Every structure is written in C-alpha cells, then in structure tokens.
XYZ file of C-alpha atoms in Angstrom:
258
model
C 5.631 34.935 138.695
C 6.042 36.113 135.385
C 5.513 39.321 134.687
C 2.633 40.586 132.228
C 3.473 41.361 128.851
C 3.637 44.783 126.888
C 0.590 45.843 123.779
C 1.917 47.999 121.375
C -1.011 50.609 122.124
C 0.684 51.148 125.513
C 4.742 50.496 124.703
C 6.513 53.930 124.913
C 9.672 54.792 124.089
C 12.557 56.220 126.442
C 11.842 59.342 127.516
C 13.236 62.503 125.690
C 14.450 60.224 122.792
C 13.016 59.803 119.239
C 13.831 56.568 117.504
C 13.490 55.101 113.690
C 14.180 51.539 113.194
C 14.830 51.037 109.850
C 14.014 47.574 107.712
C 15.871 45.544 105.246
C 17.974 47.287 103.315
C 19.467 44.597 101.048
C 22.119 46.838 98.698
C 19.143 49.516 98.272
C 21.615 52.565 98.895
C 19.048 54.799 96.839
C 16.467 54.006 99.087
C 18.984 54.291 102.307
C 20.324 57.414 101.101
C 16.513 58.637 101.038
C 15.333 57.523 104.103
C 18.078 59.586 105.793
C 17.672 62.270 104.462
C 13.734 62.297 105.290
C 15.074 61.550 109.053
C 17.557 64.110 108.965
C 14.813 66.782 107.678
C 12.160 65.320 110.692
C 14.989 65.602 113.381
C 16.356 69.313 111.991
C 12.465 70.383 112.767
C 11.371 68.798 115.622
C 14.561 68.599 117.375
C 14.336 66.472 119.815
C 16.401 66.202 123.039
C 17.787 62.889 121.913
C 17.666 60.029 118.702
C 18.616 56.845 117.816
C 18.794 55.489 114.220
C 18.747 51.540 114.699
C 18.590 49.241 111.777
C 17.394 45.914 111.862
C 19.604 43.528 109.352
C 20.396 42.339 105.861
C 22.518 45.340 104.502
C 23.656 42.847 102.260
C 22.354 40.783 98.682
C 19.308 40.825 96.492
C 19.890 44.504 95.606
C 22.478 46.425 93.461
C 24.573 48.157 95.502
C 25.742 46.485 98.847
C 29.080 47.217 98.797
C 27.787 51.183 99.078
C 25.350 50.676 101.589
C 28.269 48.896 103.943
C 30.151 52.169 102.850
C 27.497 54.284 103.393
C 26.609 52.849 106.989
C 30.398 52.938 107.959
C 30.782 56.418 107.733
C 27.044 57.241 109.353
C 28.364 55.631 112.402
C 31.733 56.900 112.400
C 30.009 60.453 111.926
C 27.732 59.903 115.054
C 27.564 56.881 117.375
C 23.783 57.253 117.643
C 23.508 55.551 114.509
C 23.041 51.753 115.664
C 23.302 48.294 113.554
C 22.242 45.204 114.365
C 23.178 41.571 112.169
C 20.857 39.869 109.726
C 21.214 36.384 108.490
C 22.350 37.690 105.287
C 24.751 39.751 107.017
C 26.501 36.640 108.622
C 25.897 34.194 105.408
C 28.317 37.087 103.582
C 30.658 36.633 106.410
C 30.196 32.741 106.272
C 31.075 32.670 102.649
C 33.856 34.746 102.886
C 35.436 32.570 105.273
C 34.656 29.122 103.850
C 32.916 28.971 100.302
C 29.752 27.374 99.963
C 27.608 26.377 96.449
C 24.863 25.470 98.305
C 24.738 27.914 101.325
C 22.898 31.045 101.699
C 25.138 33.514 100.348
C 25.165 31.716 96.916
C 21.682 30.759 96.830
C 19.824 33.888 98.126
C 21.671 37.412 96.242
C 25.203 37.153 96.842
C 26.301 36.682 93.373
C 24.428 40.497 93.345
C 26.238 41.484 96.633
C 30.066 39.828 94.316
C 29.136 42.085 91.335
C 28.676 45.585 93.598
C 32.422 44.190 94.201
C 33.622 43.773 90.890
C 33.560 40.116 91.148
C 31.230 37.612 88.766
C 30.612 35.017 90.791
C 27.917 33.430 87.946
C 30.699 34.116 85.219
C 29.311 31.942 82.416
C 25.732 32.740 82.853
C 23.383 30.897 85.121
C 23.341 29.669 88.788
C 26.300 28.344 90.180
C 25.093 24.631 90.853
C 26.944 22.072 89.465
C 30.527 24.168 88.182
C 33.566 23.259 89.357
C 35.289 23.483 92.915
C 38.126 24.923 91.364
C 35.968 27.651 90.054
C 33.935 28.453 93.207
C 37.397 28.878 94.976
C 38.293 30.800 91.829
C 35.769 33.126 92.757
C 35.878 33.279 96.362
C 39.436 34.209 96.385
C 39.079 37.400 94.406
C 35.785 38.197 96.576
C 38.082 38.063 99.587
C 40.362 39.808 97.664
C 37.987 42.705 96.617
C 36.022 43.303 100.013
C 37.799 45.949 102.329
C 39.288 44.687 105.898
C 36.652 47.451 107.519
C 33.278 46.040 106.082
C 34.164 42.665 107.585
C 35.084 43.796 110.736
C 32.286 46.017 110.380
C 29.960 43.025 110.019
C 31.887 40.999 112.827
C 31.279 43.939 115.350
C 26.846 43.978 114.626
C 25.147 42.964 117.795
C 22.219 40.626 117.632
C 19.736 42.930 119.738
C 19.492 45.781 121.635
C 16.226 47.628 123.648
C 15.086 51.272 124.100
C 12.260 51.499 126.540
C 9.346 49.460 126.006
C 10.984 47.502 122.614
C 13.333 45.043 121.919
C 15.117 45.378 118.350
C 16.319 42.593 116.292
C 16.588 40.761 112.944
C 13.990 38.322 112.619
C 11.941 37.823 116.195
C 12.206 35.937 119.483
C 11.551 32.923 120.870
C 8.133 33.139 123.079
C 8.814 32.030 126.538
C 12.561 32.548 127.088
C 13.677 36.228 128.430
C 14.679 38.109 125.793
C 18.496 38.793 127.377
C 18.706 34.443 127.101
C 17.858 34.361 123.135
C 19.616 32.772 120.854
C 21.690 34.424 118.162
C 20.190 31.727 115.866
C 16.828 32.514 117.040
C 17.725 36.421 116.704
C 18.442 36.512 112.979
C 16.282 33.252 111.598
C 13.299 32.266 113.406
C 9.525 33.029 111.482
C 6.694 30.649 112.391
C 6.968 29.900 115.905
C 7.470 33.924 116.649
C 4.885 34.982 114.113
C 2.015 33.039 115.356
C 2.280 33.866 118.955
C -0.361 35.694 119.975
C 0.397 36.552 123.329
C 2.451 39.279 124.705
C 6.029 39.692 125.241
C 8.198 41.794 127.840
C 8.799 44.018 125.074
C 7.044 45.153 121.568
C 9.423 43.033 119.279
C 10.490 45.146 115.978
C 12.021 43.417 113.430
C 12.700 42.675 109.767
C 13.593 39.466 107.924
C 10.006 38.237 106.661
C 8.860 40.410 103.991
C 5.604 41.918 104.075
C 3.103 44.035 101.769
C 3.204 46.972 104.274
C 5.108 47.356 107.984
C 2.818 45.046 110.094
C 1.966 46.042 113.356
C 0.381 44.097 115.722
C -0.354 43.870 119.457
C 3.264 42.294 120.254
C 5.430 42.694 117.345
C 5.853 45.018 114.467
C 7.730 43.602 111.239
C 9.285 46.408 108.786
C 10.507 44.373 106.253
C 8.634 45.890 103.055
C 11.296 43.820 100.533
C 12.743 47.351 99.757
C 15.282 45.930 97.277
C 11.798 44.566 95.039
C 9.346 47.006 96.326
C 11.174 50.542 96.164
C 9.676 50.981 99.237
C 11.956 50.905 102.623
C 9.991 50.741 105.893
C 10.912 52.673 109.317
C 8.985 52.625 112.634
C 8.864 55.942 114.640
C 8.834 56.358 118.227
C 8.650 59.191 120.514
C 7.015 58.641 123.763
C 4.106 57.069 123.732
C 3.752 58.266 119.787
C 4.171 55.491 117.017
C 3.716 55.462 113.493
C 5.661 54.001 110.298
C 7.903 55.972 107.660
C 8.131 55.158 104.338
C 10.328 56.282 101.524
C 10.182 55.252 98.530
C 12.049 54.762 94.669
C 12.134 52.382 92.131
C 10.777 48.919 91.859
C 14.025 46.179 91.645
C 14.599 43.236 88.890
C-alpha cells in the first residue's frame, strides 16, 4: 500500500533545525554574496539550535561572474560543512564541455561563453554565436578553458550530489518523477525533468523544492515549491525558509542582468 502523500501546509522541517534552500544562482555572486549575508544576520538573531544552507543548482552561466560564485561556494563549505550543494544541469553541461567540446551542446548554447569570459577565456572571439566556426577553433578555445579553470572547481562540481532530504522535503535541481520513490530517481530526471513533474497534481512522499524552471516569484504549491526567480535577469534570488512547521520565502535582491 502506498503510503499517502505530504501538503505543504502540513510538511515540517527536522526538528531544532532551520533551513534556506537557495535558487539558481547562475554567476550572480552579488546577489549570493547578499543573500548570505541576510542569512547570516537571521541566524546571528534567532539562533537556532541547528541550520542548513542547501542550494539547489546552476552555479554556473547566464550571469557575470561564475567563476566567483564556484570560489565563493568553495570556501563557504570549507568554512562550515552545513553549507550543502546539490548539481544543476548547467553544472554538469560545464563539466561535459570541459571534458569533450561541444558547438551544439548546452554549455555553448545556453551562457557558457559568459561562464569562459569570468575565466579569461573568449569563447565567441570574433563576435557572434559560435555556430558554424571552425573545429580547430572550438578546440582552440576549449583548451585554454581547461587550461584556465582550477583543478578544485571541477572536482568541486564532480563531488555535488543530485538530492538530499531534511524532514518532510526532498531537495533537488529540477523535480521528480511522480510515481517512483524518490531514493530510485534518476539523476537525469533530478536535474532536467519540467512537464511531467510540474503538472502533477497529486502529492508526493515529500514537499519537492527545487529550481531549474524560472518563475515570476518562488511558486509554492500543495506538493512542490520552485525557487528559481531567474536571479541572473531578475536581480532577484529566491530562498525558502523552514523551521518547524514555519515556511515562508526570502528574497534578496540587486540589479536587473543584460
């Protein structure tokens, strides 16, 4: 029999701990820099027995600054292990292209020549999109990205988990797949999936949080809530809080992207 599914009026967190789950990021290390310091002020007064910091994905294109943000989340962890990260699809499409360059693939096609430049690297050297220049010069370019991005943000990126659950919710990138237990769903699934999650209606052993589709405002609804606010666009960088049986959404916010 299966058992009945959690609403997000009656989800509660573990006890004694406070958590934020923080959206897309996407190079926005203004905006990253500002939501933690709005956490760190909320946890300095409140102090609560315990926290967790988990963020949901995509640390990576679209926005400026990228390499920083990798920087910046490095050291966050290194400083305290209660700062968790979990992989986005643009996450592993960096990884992907840095292992085997691709014209067409995600990295090149979706803010990685952005994500090249916070390297030093011009991937679009020449003006325009890529399509169409030479294989000599994508492998051109591809060898001095290698070249320019440090040993410890790859392995950085290679060590993100896929998901990970606090009390009543289940964190990830993009969403689940309704009807298979959340401990048998795929990593592809994990960090990609949209339609077939988002129009579920029923409930799921867990209040899903994620990122990945970008939204006007943090949605919250009766099984999932999506924090993906398109921060590097917006200015504004989405966070769900919860303590208890307390919920509510965070928002910091700067200046509007290209």
């Amino acid at each position: 029999m299966t058992a009945p599914g959690i609403h997000f009026l009656d989800a509660r967190g573990p006890e004694g701990m406070r958590i934020y789950a923080v959206g897309d990021v996407h190079g926005r290390l203004d905006l990253l820099a500002a939501m933690y310091r709005r956490i760190a002020a909320e946890i300095r007064q409140a102090r609560p027995a315990d926290w967790r910091v988990i963020h949901l994905g995509d640390y990576v294109d679209r926005g400026p600054d990228s390499k920083s943000v990798l920087d910046f989340l490095i050291e966050v962890r290194k400083r305290d292990p209660r700062h968790l990260m979990l992989a986005g699809n643009h996450d592993i499409g960096f990884l992907d292209f840095l292992e085997t360059p691709d014209a067409d693939g995600l990295f090149m096609r979706y803010g990685g020549i952005q994500t090249a430049q916070s390297y030093g690297v011009a991937l679009n050297e020449g003006g325009g999109a890529w399509f169409g220049r030479s294989e000599a010069a994508l492998r051109q370019g591809h060898a001095a990205l290698v070249e320019a991005v440090p040993k410890s943000h790859v392995e950085f990126l290679q060590s993100l988990p896929f998901s990970m659950t606090f009390g009543d919710f289940f964190f990830c990138h993009a969403g689940i797949r309704p009807g298979i237990a959340l401990e048998s769903q795929s990593t592809q699934d994990l960090i990609w999936i949209r339609d077939v999650f988002h129009n579920h209606s029923g409930l799921h052993p867990k209040i899903v949080v994620h990122g990945h589709t970008p939204v006007p405002e943090a949605e919250v609804m009766v099984n999932r809530v999506n924090i993906d606010t398109l921060a590097f666009q917006t200015g504004n960088l989405s966070a769900l809080v919860v303590e208890g049986a307390d919920k509510r959404i965070l928002v910091v916010s700067g200046e509007r992207g290209a």
